[in-house]
PDB file of C-alpha atoms and ligand atoms in Angstrom:
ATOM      1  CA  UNK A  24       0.000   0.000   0.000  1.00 93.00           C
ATOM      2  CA  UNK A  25       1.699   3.117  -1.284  1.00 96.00           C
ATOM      3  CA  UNK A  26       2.107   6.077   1.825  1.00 98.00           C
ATOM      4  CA  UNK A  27       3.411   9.301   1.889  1.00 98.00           C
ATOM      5  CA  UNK A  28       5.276  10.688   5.274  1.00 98.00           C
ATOM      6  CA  UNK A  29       4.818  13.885   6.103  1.00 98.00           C
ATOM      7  CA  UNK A  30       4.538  16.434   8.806  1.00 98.00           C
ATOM      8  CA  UNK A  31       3.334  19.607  10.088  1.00 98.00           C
ATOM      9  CA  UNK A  32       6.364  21.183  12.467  1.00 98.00           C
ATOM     10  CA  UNK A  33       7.171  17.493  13.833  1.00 98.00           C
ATOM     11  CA  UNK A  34       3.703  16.010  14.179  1.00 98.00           C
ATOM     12  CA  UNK A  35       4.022  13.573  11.653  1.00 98.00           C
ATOM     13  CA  UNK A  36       1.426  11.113  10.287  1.00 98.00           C
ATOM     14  CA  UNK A  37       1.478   8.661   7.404  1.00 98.00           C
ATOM     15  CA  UNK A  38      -0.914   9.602   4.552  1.00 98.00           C
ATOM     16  CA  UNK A  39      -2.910   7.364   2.412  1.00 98.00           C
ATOM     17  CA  UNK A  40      -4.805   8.404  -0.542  1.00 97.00           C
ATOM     18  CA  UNK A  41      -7.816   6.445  -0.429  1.00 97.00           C
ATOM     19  CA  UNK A  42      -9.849   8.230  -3.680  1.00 96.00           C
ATOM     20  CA  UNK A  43      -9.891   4.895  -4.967  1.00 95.00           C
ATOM     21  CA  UNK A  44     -10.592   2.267  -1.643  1.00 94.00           C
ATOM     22  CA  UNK A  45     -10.216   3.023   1.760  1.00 94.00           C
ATOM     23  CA  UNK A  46      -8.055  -0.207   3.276  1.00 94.00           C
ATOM     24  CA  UNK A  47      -9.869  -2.346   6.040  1.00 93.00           C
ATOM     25  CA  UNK A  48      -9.539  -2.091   9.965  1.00 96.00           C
ATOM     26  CA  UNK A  49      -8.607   1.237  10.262  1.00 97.00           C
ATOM     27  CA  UNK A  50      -7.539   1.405  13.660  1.00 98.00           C
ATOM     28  CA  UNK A  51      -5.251  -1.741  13.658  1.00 97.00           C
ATOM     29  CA  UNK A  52      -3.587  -0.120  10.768  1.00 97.00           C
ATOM     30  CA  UNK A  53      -2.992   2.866  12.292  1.00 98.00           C
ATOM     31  CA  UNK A  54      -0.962   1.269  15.226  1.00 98.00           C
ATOM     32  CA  UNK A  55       0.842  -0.836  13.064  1.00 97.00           C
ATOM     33  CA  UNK A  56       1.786   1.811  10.769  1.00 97.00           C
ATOM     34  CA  UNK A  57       2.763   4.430  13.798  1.00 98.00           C
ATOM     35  CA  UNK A  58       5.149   2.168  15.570  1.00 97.00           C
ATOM     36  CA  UNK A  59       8.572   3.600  14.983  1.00 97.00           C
ATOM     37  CA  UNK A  60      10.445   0.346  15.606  1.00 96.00           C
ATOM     38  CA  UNK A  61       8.280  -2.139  13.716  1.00 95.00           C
ATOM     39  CA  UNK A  62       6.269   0.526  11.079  1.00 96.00           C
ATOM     40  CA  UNK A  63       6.578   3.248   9.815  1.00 97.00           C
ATOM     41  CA  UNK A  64       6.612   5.631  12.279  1.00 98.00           C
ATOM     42  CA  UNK A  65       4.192   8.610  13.050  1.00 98.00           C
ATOM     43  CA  UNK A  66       1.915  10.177  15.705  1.00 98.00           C
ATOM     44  CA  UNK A  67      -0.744   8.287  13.320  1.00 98.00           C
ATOM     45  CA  UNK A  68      -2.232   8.145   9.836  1.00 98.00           C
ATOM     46  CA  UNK A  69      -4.681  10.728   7.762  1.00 98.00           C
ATOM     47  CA  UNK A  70      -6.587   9.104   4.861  1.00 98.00           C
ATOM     48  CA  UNK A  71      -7.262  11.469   2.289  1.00 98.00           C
ATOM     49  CA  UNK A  72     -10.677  10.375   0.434  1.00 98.00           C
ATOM     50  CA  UNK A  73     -13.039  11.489  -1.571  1.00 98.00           C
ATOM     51  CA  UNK A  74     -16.121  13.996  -0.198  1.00 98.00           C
ATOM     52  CA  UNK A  75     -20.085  14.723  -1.273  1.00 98.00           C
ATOM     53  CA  UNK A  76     -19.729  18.111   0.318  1.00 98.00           C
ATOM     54  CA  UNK A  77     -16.337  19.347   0.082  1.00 98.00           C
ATOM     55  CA  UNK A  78     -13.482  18.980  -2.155  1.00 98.00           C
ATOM     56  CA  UNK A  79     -11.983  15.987   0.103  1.00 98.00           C
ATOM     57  CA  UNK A  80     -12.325  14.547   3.317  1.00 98.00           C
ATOM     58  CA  UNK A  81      -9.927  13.815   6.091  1.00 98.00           C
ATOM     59  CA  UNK A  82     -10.054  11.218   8.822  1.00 98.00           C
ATOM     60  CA  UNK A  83      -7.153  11.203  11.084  1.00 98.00           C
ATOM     61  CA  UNK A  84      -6.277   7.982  13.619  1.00 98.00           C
ATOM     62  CA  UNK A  85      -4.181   8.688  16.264  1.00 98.00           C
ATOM     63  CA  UNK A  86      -1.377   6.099  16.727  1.00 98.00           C
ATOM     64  CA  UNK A  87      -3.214   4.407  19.377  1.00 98.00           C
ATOM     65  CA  UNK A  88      -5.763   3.427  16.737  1.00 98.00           C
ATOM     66  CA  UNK A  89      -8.140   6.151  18.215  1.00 98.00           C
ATOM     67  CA  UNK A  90     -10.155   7.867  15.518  1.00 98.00           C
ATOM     68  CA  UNK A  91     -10.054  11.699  16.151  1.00 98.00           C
ATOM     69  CA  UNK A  92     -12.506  14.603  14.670  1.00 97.00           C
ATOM     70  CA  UNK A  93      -9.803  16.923  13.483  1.00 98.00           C
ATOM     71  CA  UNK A  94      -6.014  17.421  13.056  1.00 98.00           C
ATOM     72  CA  UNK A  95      -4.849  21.080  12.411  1.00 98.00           C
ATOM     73  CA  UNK A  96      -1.379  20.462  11.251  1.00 98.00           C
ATOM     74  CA  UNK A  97      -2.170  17.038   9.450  1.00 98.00           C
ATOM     75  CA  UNK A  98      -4.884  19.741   7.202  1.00 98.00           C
ATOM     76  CA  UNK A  99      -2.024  21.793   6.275  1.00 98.00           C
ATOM     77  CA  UNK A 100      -0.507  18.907   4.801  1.00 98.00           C
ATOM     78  CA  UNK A 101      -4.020  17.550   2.733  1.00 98.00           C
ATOM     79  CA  UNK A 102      -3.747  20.865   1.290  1.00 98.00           C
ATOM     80  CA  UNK A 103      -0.248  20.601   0.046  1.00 98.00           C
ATOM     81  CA  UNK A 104      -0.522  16.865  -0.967  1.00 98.00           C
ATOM     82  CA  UNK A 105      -3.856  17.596  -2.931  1.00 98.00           C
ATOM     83  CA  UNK A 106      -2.457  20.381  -4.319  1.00 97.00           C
ATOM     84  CA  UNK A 107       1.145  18.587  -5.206  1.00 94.00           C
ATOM     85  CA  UNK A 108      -0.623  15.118  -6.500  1.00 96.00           C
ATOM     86  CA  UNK A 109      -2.618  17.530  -8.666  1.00 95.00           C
ATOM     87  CA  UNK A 110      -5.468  16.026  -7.101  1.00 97.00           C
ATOM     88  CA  UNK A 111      -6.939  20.057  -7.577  1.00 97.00           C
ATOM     89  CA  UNK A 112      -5.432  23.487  -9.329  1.00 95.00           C
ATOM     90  CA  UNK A 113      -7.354  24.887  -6.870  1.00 97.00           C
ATOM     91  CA  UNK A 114      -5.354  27.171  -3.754  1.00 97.00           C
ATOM     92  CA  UNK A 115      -8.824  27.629  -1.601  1.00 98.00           C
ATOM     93  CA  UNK A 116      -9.939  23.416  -0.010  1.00 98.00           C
ATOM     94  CA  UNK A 117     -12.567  22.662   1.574  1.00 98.00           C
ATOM     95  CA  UNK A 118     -11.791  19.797   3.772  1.00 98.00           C
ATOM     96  CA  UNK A 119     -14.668  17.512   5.026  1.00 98.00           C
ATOM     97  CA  UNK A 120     -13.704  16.377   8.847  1.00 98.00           C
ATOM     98  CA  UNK A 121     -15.647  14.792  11.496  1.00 98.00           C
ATOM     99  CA  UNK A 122     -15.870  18.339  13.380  1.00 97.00           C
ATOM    100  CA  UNK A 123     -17.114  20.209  10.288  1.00 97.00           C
ATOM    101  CA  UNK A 124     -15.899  21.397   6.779  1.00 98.00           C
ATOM    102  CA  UNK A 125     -12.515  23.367   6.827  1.00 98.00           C
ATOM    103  CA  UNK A 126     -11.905  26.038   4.353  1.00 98.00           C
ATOM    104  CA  UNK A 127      -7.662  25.950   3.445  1.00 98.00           C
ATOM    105  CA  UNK A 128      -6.031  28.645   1.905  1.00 98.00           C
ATOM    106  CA  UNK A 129      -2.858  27.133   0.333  1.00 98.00           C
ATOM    107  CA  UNK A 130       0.373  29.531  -0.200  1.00 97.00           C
ATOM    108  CA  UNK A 131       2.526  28.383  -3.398  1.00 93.00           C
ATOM    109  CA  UNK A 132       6.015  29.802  -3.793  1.00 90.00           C
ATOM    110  CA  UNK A 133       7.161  30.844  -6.929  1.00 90.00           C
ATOM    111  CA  UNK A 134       7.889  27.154  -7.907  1.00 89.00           C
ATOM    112  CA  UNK A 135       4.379  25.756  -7.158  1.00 86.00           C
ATOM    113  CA  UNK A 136       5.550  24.481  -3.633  1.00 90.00           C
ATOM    114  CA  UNK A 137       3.087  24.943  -1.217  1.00 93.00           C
ATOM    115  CA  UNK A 138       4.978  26.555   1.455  1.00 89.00           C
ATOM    116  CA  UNK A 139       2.189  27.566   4.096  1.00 96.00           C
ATOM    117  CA  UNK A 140      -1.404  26.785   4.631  1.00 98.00           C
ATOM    118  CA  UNK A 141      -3.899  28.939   6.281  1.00 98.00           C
ATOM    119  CA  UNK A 142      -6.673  26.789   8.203  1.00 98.00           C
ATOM    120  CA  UNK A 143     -10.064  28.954   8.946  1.00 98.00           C
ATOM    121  CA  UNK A 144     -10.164  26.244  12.239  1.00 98.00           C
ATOM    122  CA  UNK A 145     -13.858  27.122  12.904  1.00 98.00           C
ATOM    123  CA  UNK A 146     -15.169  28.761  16.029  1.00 97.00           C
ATOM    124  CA  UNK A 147     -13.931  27.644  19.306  1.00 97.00           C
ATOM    125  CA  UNK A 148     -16.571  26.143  22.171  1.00 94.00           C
ATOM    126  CA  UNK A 149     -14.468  26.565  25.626  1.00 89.00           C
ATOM    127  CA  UNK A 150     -15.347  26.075  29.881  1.00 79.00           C
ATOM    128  CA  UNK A 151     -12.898  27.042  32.623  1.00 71.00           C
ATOM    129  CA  UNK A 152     -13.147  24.168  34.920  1.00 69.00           C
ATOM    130  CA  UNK A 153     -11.100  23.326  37.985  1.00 66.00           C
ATOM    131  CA  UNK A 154     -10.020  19.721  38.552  1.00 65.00           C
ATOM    132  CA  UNK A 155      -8.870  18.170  41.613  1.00 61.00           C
ATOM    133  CA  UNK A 156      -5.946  16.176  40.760  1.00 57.00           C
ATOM    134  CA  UNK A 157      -3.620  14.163  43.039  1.00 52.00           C
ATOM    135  CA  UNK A 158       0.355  13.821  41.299  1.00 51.00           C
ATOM    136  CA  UNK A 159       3.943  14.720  42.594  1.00 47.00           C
ATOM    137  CA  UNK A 160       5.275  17.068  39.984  1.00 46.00           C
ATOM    138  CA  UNK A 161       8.824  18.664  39.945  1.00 45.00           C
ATOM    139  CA  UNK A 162       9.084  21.945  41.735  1.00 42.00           C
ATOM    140  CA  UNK A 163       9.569  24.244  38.373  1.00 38.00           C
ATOM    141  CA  UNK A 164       5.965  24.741  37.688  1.00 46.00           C
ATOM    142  CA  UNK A 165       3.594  27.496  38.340  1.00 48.00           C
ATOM    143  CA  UNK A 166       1.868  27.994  41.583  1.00 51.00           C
ATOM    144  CA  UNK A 167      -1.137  27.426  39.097  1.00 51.00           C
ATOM    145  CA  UNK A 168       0.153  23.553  39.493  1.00 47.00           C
ATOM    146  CA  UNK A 169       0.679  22.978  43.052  1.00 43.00           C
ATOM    147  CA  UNK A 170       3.528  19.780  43.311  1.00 46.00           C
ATOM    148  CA  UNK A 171       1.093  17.352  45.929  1.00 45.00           C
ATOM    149  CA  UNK A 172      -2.479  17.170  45.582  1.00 51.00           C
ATOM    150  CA  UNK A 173      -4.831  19.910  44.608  1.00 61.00           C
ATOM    151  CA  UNK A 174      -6.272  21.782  41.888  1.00 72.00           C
ATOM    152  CA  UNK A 175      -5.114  22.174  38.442  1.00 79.00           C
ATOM    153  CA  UNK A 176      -6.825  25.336  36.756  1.00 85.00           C
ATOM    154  CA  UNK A 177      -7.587  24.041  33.461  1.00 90.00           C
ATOM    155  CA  UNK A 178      -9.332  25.650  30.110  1.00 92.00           C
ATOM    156  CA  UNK A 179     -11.412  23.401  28.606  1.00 93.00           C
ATOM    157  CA  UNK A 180     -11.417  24.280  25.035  1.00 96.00           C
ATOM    158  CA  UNK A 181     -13.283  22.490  21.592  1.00 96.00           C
ATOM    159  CA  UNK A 182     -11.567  22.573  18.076  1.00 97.00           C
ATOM    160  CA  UNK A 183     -13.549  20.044  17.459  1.00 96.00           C
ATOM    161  CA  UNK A 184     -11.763  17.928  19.103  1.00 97.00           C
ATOM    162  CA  UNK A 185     -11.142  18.216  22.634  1.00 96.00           C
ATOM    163  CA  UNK A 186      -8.286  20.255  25.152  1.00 97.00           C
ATOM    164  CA  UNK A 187      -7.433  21.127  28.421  1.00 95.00           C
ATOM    165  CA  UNK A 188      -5.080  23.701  28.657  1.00 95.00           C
ATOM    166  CA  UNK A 189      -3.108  24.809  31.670  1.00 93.00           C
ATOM    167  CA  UNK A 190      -0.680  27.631  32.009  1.00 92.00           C
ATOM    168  CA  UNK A 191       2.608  27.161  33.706  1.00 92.00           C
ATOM    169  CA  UNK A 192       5.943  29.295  34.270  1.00 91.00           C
ATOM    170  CA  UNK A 193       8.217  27.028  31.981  1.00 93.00           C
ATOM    171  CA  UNK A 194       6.989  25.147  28.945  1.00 96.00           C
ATOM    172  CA  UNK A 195      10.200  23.329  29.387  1.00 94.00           C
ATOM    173  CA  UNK A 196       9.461  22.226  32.906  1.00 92.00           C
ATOM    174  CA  UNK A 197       6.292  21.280  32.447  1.00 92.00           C
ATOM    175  CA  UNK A 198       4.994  18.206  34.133  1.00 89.00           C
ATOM    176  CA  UNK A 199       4.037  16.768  30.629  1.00 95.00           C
ATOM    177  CA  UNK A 200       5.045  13.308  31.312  1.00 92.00           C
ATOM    178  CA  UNK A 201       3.318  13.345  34.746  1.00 88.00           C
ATOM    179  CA  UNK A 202       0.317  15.341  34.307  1.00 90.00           C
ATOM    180  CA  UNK A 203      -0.361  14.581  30.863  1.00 93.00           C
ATOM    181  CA  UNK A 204      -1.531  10.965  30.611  1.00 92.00           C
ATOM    182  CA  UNK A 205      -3.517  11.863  34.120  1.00 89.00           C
ATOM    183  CA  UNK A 206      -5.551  14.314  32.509  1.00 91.00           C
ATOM    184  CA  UNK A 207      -5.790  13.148  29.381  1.00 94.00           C
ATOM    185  CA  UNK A 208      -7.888  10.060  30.878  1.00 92.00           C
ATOM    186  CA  UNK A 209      -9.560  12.043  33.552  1.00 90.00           C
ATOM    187  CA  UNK A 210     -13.774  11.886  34.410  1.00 88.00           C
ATOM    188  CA  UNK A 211     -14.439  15.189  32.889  1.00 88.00           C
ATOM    189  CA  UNK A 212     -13.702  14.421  29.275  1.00 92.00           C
ATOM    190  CA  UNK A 213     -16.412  12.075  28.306  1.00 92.00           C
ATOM    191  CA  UNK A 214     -13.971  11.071  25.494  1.00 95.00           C
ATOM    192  CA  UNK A 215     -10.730  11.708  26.824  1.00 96.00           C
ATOM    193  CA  UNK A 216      -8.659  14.753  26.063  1.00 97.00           C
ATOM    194  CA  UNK A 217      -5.643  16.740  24.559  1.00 98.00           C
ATOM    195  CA  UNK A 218      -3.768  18.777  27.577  1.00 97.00           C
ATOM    196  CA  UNK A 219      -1.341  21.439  26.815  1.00 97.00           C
ATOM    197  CA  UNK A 220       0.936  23.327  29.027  1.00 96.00           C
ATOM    198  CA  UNK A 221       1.203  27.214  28.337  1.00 97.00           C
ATOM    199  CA  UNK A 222       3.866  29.924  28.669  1.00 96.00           C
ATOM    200  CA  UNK A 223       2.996  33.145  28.169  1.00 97.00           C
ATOM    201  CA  UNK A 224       6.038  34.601  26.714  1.00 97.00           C
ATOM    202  CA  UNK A 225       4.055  38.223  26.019  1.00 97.00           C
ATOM    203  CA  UNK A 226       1.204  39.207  24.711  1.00 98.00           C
ATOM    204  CA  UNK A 227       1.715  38.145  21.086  1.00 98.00           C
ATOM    205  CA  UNK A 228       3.874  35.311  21.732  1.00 98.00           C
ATOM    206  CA  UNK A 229       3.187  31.468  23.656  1.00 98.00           C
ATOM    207  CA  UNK A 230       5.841  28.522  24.485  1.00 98.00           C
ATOM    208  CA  UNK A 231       3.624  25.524  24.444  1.00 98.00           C
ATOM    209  CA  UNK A 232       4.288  21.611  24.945  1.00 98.00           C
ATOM    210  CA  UNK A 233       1.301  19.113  24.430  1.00 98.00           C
ATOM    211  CA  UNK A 234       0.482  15.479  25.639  1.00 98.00           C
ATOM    212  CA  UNK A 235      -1.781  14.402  22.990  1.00 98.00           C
ATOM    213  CA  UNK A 236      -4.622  12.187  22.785  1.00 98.00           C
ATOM    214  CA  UNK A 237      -4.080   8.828  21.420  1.00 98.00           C
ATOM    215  CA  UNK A 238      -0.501   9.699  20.726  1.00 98.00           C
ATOM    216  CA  UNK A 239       1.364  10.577  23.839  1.00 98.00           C
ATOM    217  CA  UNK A 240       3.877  13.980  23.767  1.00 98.00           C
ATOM    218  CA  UNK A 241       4.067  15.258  19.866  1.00 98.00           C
ATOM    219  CA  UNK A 242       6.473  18.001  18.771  1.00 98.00           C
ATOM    220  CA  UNK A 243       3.177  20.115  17.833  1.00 98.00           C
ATOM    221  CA  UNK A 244      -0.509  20.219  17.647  1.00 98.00           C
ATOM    222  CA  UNK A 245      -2.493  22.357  15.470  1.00 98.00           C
ATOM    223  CA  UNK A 246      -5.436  22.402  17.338  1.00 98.00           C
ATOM    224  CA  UNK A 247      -4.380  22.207  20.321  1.00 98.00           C
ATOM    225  CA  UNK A 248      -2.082  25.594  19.643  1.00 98.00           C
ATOM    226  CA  UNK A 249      -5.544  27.427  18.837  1.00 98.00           C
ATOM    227  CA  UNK A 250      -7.179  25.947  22.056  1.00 98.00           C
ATOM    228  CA  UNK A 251      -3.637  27.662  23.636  1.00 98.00           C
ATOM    229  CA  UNK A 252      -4.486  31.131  22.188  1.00 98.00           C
ATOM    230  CA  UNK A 253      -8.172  30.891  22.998  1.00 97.00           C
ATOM    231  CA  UNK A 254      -7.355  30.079  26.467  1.00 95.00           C
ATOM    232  CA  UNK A 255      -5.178  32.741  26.852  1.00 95.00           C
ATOM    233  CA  UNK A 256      -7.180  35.575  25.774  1.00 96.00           C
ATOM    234  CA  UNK A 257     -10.115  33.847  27.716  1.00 93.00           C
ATOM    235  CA  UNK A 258      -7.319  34.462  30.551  1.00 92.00           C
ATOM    236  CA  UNK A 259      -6.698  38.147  29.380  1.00 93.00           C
ATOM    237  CA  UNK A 260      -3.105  37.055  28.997  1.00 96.00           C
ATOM    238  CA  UNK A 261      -2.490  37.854  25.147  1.00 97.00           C
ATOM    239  CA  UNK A 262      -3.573  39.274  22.188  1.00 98.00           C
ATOM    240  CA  UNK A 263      -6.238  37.613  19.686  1.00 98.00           C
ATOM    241  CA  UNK A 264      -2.856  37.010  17.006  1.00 98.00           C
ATOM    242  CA  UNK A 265       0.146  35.452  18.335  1.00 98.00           C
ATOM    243  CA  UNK A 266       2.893  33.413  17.266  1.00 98.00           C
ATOM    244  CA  UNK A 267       2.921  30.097  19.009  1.00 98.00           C
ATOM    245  CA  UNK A 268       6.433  28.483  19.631  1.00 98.00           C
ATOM    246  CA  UNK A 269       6.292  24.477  19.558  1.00 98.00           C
ATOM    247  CA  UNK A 270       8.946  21.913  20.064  1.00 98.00           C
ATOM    248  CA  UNK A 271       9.178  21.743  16.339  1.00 98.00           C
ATOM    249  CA  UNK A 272       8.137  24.821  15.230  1.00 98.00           C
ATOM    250  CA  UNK A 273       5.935  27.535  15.239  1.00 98.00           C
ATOM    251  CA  UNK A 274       2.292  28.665  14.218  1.00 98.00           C
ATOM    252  CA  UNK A 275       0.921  31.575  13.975  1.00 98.00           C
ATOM    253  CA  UNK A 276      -2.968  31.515  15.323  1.00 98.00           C
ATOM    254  CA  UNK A 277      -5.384  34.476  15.182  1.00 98.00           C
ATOM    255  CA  UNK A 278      -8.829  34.215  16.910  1.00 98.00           C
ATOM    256  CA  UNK A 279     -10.655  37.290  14.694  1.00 98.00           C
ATOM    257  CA  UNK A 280     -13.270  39.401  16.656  1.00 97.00           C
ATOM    258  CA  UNK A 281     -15.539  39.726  13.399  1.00 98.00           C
ATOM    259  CA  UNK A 282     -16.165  35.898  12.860  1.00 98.00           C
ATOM    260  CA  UNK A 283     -14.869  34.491  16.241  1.00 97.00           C
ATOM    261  CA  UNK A 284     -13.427  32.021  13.806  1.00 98.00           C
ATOM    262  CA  UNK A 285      -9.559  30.376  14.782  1.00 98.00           C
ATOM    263  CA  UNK A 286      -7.329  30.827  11.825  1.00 98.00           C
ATOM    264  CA  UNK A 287      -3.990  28.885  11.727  1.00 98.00           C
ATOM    265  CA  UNK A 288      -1.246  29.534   9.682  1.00 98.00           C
ATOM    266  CA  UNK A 289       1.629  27.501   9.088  1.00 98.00           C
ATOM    267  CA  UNK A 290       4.444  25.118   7.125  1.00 98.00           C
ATOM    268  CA  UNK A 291       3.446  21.524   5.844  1.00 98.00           C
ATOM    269  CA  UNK A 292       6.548  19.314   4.927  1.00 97.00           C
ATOM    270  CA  UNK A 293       6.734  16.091   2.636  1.00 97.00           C
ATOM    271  CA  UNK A 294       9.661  13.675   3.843  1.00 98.00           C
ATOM    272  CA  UNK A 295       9.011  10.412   1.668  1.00 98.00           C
ATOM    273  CA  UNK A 296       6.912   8.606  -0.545  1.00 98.00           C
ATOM    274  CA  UNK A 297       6.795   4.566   0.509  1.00 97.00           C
ATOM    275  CA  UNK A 298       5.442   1.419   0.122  1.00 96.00           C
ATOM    276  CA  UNK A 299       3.758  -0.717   3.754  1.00 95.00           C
ATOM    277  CA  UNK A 300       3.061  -4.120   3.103  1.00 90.00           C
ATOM    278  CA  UNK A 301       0.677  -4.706   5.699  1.00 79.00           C
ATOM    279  CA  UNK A 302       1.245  -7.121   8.777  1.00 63.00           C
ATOM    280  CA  UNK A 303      -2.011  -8.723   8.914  1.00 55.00           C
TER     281      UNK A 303
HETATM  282  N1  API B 427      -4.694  13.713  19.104  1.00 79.77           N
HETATM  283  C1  API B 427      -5.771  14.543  18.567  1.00 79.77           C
HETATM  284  C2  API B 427      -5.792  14.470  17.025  1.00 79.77           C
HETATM  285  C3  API B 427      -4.564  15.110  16.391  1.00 79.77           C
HETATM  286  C4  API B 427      -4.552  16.595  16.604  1.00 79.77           C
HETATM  287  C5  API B 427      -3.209  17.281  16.388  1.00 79.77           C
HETATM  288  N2  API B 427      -2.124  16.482  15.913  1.00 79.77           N
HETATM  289  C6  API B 427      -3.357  18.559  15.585  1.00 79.77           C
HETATM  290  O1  API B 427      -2.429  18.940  14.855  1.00 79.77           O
HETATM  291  O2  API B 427      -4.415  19.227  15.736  1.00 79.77           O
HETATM  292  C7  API B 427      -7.122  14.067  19.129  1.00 79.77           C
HETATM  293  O3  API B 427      -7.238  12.883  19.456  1.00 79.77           O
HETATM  294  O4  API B 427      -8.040  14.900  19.208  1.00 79.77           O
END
């Protein structure tokens, strides 16, 4: 089954164009196809298949096999492999996904590479909610995360899919390993959740680290840096435009007063085109 790997600042996925047949047991081939000792490798796959009500349609399994309702930096990279394939001439996609069609403004360079994609992300649903939770983290964190047992001030925020964010002092000493897994399993997400840990650098600028859902720490999440932004200004810690810095890169994410839509701009990267012979 031919793949191609590619990835949006670090969060990589495998993607398979299924215009033609979608393969069988979806989420068994998305774990097989993640591992990065036995597979391919990837935080998980994105099938690219045909839509009645858009110009394609995405669906996105996280590596453990999970099927999620949107990806923000695996969009970027639909629009550059649709546009690249010359699946469409077209530099505006609309992008069928299980939390709603996504409009994609793709950016070509002078040689017809896309080098940026601008995601209209939709319009954010978000709760502040508190949340008891017992863990011994390292010192370096906020006095927002307390290091025994009590509560972590969280920002429940929907890109469609869901997030918890929680600001911190250090992005880099974030309890991400600790904390993450704990929340991303807690009661209040009915269907688990994404959790990111936020530094405000200023007030146009965030240091962010995420535990993902279904796919453990990734080097950046698309959606999850919007949820960041939303939850900050929700906070009346930044600006509704700021850059967002990520382990592997940076985004920049504008939450527009006129529509209240998210808008995320950033790079989408193709590493290799392959061929998975599948294990079952
Ligand atoms: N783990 C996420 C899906 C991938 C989202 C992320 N990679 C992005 O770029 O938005 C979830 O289960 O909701």
């Amino acid at each position: 089954m031919p793949f191609t790997k590619m990835h949006g600042i670090g969060n990589d996925y495998i993607y398979i164009d299924c215009m033609e047949r979608v393969p069988e047991n979806l989420p068994q081939l998305a774990i097989e196809m993640s591992d990065r000792h036995t597979g391919v490798g990837g935080d998980g796959i994105i099938l690219i298949c045909p839509s009645e009500c858009a110009d394609f349609k995405m669906r996105i399994f996280n590596a453990d096999g999970s099927e999620a309702r949107m990806c923000g930096n695996g969009s970027r990279c639909v629009g550059r492999y649709v546009y690249e394939s010359r699946l469409t001439d077209k530099t505006t996609v609309t992008l069928e996904t299980l939390s709603g069609i996504k409009t994609l403004r793709l950016h070509p360079d002078r040689q017809g590479n896309i080098t940026s994609v601008t995601v209209d992300m939709g319009i954010p649903v978000t709760a502040p909610v508190e949340v008891p939770v017992r863990f011994n983290a390292p010192r370096m964190v906020s006095e927002n995360v307390p290091t025994s047992q009590g509560p972590v001030k969280i920002t429940a925020v929907s890109m469609g899919n869901p997030h918890g964010v929680i600001l911190v002092d250090s992005a880099d000493n974030a309890p991400v390993e600790i904390l993450g897994p704990e929340l991303e399993h807690h009661v209040i997400w009915p269907d688990r959740a994404n959790i990111e840990f936020v530094e405000v650098v200023n007030t146009t600028e965030l240091r962010m680290r995420v535990w993902e859902r279904g796919s453990g720490e990734t080097m950046a999440c698309g959606t999850g840096a919007c949820a960041s932004l939303v939850a900050c200004v929700l906070n009346r810690l930044t600006e509704r435009h700021a850059i967002i810095h990520l382990l592997g890169g940076d985004l920049e994410i504008e939450w527009n007063p006129d529509d209240s839509h998210v808008y995320m701009t950033g790079p989408a990267e193709t590493v290799f085109n392959g061929t998975y012979r599948r294990l079952l």
